[in-house]
Short mmCIF file of N, CA and C in Angstrom, two decimals:
data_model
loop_
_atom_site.label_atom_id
_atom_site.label_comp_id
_atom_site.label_asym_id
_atom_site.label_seq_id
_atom_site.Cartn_x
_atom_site.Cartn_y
_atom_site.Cartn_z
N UNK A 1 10.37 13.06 7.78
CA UNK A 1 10.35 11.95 8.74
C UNK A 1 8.91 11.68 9.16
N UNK A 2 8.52 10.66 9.40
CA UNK A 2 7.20 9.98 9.53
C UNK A 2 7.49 9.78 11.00
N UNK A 3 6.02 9.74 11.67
CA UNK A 3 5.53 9.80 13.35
C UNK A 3 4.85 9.08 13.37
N UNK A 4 4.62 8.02 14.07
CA UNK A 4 3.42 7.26 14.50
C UNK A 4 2.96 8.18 15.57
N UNK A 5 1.40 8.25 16.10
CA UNK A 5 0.79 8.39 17.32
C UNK A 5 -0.06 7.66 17.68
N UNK A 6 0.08 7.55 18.56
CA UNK A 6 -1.32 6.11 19.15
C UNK A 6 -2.13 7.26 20.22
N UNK A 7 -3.12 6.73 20.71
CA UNK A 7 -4.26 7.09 21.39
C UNK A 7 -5.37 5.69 21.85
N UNK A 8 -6.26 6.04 22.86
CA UNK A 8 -7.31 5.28 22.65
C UNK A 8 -7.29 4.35 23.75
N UNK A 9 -5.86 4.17 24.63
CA UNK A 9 -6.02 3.33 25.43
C UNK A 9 -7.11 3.67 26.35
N UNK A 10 -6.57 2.68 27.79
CA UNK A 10 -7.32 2.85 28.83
C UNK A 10 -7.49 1.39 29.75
N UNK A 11 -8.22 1.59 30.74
CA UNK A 11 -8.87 1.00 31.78
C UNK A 11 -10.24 0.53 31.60
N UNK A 12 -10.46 -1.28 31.17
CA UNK A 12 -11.48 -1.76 31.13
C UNK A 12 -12.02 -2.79 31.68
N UNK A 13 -13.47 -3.01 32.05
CA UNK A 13 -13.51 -4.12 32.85
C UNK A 13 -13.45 -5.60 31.82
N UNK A 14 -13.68 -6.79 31.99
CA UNK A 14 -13.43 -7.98 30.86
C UNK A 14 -14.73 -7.64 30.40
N UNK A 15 -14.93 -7.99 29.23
CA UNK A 15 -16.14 -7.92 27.95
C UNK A 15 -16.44 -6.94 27.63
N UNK A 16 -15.52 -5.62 27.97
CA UNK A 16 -15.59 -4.53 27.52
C UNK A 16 -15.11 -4.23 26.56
N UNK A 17 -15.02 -2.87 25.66
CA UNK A 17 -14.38 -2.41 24.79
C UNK A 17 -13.85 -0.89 24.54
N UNK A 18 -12.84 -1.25 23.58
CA UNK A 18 -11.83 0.03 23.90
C UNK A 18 -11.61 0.21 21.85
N UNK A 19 -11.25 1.18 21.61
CA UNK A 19 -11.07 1.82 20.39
C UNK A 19 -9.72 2.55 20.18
N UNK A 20 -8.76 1.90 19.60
CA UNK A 20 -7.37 2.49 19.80
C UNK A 20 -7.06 3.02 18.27
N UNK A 21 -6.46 4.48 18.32
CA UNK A 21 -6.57 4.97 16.89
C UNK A 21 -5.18 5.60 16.69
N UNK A 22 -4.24 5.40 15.67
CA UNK A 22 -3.15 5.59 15.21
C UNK A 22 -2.82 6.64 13.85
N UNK A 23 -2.48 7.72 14.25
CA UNK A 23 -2.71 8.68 13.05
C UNK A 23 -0.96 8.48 12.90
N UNK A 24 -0.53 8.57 11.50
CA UNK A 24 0.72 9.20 11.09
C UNK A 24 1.08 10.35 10.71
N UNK A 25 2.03 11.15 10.68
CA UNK A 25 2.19 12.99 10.74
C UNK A 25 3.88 12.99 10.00
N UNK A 26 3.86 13.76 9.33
CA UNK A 26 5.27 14.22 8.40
C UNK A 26 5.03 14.24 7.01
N UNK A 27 6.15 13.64 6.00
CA UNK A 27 6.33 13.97 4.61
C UNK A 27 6.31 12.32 4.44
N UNK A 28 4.25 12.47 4.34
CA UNK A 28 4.00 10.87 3.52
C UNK A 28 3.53 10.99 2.35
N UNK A 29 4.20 10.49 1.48
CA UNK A 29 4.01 10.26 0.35
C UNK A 29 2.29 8.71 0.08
N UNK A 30 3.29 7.78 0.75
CA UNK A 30 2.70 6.46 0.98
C UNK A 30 2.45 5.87 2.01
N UNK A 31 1.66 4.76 2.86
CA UNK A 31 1.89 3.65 3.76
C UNK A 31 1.67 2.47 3.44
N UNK A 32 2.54 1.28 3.27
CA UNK A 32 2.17 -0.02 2.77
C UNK A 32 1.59 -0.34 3.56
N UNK A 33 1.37 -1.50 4.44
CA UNK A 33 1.22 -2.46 5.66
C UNK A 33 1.03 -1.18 6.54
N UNK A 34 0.03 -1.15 7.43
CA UNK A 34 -0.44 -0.67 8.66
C UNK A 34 -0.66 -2.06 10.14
N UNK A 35 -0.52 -1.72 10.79
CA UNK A 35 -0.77 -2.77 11.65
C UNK A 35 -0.80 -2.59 13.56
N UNK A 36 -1.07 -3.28 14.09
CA UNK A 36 -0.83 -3.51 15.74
C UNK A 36 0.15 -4.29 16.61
N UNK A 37 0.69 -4.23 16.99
CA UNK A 37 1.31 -5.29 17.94
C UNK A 37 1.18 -5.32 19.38
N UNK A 38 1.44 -5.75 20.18
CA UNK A 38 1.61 -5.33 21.67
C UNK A 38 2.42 -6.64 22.53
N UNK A 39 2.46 -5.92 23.42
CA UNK A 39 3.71 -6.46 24.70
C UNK A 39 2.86 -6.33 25.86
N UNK A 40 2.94 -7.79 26.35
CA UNK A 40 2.05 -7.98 28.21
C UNK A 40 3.68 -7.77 28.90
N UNK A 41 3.82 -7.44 30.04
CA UNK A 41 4.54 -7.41 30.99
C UNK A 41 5.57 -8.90 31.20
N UNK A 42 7.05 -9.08 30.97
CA UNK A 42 7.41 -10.26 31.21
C UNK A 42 7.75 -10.82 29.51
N UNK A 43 6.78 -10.23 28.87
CA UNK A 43 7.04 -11.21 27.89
C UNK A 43 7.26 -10.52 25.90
N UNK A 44 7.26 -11.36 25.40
CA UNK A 44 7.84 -10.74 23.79
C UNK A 44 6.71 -9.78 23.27
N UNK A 45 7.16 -8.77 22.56
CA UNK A 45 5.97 -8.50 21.32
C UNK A 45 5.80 -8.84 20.54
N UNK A 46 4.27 -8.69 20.05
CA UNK A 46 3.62 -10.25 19.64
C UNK A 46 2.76 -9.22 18.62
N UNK A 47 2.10 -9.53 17.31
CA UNK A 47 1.66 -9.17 16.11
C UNK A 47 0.29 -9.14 16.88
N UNK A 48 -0.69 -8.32 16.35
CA UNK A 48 -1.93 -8.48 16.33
C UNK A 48 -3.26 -8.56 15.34
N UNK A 49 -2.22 -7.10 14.11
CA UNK A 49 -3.67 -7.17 13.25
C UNK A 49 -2.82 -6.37 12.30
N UNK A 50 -2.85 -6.66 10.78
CA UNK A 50 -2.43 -6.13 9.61
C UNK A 50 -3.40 -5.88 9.02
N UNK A 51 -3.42 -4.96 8.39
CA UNK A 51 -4.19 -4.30 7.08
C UNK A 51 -3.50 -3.63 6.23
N UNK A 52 -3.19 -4.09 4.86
CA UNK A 52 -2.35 -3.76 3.55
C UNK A 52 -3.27 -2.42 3.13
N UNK A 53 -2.08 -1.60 2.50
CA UNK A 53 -2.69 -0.76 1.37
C UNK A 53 -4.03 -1.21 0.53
N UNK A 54 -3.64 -2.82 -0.03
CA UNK A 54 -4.89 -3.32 -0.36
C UNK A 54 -6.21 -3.71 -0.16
N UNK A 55 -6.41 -3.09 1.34
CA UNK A 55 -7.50 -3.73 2.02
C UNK A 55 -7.68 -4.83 2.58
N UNK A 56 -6.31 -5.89 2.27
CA UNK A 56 -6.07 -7.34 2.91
C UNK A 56 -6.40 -7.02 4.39
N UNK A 57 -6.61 -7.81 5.11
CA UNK A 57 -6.89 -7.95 6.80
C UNK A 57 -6.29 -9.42 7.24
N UNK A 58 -5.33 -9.59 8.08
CA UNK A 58 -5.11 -10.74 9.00
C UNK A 58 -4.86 -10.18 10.40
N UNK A 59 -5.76 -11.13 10.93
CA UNK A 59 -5.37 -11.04 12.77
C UNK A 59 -4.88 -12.71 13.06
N UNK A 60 -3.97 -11.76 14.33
CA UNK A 60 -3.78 -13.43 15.29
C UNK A 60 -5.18 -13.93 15.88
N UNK A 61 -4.58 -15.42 15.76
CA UNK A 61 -5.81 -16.37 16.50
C UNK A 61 -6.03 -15.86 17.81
N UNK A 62 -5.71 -15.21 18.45
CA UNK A 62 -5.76 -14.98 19.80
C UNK A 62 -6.64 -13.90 19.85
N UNK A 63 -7.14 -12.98 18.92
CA UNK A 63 -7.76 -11.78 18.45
C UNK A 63 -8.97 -12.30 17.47
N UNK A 64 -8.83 -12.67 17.05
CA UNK A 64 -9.65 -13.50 16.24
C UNK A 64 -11.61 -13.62 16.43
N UNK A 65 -12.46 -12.45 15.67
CA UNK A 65 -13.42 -12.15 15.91
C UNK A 65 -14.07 -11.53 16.93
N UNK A 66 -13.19 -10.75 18.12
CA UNK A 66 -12.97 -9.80 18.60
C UNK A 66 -12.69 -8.64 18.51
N UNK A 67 -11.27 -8.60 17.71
CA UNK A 67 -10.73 -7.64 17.17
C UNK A 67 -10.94 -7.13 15.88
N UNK A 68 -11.27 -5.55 15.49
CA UNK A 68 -11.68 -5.68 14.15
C UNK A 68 -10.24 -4.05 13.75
N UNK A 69 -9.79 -4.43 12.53
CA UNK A 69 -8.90 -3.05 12.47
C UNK A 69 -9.58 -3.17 10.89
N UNK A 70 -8.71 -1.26 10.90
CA UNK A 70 -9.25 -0.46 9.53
C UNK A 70 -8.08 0.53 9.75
N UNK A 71 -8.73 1.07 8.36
CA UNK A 71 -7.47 2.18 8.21
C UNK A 71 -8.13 3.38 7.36
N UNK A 72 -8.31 4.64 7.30
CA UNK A 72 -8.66 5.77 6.83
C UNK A 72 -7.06 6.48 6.09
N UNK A 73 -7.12 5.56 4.62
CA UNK A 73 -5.83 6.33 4.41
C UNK A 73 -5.90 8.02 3.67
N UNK A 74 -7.16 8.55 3.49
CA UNK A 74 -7.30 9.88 3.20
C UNK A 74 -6.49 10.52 4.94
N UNK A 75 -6.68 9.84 6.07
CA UNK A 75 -6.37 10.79 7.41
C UNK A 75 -4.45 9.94 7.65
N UNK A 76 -4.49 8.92 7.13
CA UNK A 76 -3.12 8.12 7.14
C UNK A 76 -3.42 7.55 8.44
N UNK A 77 -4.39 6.95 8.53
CA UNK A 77 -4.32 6.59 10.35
C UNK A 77 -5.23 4.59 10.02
N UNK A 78 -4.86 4.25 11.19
CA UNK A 78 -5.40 3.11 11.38
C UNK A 78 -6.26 2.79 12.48
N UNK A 79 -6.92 2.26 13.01
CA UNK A 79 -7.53 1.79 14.14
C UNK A 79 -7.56 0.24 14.45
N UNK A 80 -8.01 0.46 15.72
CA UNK A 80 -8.29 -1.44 15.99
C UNK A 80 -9.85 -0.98 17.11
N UNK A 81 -10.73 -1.75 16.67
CA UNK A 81 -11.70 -1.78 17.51
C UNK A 81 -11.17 -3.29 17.92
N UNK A 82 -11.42 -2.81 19.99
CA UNK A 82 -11.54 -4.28 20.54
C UNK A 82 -13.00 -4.27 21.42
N UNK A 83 -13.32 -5.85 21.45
CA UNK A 83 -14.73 -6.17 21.94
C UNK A 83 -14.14 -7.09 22.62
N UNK A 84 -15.08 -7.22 23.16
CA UNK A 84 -15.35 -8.79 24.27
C UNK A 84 -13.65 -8.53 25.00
N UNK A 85 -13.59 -7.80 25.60
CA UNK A 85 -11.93 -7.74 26.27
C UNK A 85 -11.65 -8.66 27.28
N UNK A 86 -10.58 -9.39 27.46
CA UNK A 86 -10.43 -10.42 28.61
C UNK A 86 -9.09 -9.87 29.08
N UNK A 87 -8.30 -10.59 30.43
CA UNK A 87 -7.68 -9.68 31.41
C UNK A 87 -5.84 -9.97 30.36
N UNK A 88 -6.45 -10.99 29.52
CA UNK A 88 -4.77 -11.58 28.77
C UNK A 88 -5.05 -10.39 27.91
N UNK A 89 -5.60 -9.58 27.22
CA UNK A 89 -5.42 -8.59 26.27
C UNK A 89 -4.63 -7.47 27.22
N UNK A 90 -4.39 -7.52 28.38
CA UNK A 90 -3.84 -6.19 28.76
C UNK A 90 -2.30 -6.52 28.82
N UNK A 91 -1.45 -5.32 28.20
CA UNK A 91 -0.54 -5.17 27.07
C UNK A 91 -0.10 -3.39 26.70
N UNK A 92 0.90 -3.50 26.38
CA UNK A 92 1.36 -1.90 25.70
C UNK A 92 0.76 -2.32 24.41
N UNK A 93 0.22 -1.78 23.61
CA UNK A 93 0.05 -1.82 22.12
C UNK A 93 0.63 -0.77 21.38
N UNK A 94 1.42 -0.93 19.94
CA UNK A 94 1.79 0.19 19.68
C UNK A 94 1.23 -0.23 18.12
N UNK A 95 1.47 0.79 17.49
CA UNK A 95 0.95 1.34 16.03
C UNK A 95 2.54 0.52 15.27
N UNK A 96 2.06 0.02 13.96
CA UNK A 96 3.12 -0.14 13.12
C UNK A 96 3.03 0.41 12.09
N UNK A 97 3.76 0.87 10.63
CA UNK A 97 3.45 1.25 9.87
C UNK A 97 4.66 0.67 8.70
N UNK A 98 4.64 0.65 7.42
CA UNK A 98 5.49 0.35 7.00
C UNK A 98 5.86 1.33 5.79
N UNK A 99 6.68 2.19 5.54
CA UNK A 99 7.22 3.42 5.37
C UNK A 99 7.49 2.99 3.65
N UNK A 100 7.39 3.32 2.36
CA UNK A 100 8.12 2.58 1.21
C UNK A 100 9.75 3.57 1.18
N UNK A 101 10.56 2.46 0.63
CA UNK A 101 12.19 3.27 0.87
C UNK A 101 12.18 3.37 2.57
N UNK A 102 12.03 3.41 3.26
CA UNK A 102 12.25 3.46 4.64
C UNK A 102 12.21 2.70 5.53
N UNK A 103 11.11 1.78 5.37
CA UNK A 103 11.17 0.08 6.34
C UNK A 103 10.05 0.59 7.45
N UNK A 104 9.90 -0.21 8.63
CA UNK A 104 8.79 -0.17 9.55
C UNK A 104 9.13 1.49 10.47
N UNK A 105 8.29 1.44 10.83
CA UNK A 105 8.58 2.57 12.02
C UNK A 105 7.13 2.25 13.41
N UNK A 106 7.89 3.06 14.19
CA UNK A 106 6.27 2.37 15.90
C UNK A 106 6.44 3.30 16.05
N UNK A 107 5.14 3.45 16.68
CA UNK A 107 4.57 4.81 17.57
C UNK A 107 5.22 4.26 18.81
N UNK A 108 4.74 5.32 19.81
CA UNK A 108 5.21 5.60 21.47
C UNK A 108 4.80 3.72 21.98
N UNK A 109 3.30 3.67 21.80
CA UNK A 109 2.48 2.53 22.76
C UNK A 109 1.55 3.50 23.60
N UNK A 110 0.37 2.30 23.78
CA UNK A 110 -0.86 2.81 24.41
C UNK A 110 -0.96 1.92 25.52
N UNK A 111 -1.23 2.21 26.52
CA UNK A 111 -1.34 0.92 27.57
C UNK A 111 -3.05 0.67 27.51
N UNK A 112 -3.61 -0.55 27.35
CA UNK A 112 -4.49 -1.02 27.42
C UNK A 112 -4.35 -2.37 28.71
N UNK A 113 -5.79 -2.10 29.87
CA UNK A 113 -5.44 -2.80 30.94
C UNK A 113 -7.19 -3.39 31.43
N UNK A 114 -7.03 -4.01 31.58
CA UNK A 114 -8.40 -4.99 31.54
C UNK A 114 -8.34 -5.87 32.68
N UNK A 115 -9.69 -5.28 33.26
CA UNK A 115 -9.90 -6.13 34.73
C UNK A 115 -10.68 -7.10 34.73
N UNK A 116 -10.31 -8.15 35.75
CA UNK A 116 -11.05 -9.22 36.08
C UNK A 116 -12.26 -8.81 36.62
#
């Protein structure tokens, strides 16, 4: 069975930055699709940032040259560096991963919270 873990949150002021890092743990063979999502208070969870096995990269427009993600698949983990933080990025973020034969799986969530 495969584990997401997240890490990295925290408490930032706006135009700050935070480094959120997602290791996976069990019997991995593979990870297709790695990725981010997160949830503000009130409202849906919402995609943030994919990175394929292949090295492909898409972020939402809302992230968009701010946000930069990667993935270290020798450690099976992913990251998201965020910059320039504004008070709408604060959100649970959680880790996605996409399992082959098994389908998606999420970590716990990191709370990331960003002050005016």
């Amino acid at each position: 069975q495969v584990q997401l873990v997240e890490s990295g949150g925290g408490l930032v002021q706006a135009g700050g930055s935070l480094r959120l890092s997602c290791a996976a743990s069990g019997r991995i063979i593979s990870l297709n699709a790695m990725g981010w999502y997160r949830q503000a208070p009130g409202k849906q969870r919402e995609w943030v940032a994919t990175v394929r096995s292949s090295g492909w990269i898409n972020y939402a427009d809302s992230v968009k040259g701010r946000f930069t993600i990667s993935r270290d698949n020798a450690k099976n983990s992913v990251y998201l560096q965020m910059n320039s933080l504004k008070p709408e990025d604060t959100a649970v973020y959680y880790c996605n991963a996409n399992v082959p034969y098994s389908g998606d799986i999420w970590g716990q969530g990191t709370q990331v919270t960003v002050s005016s």
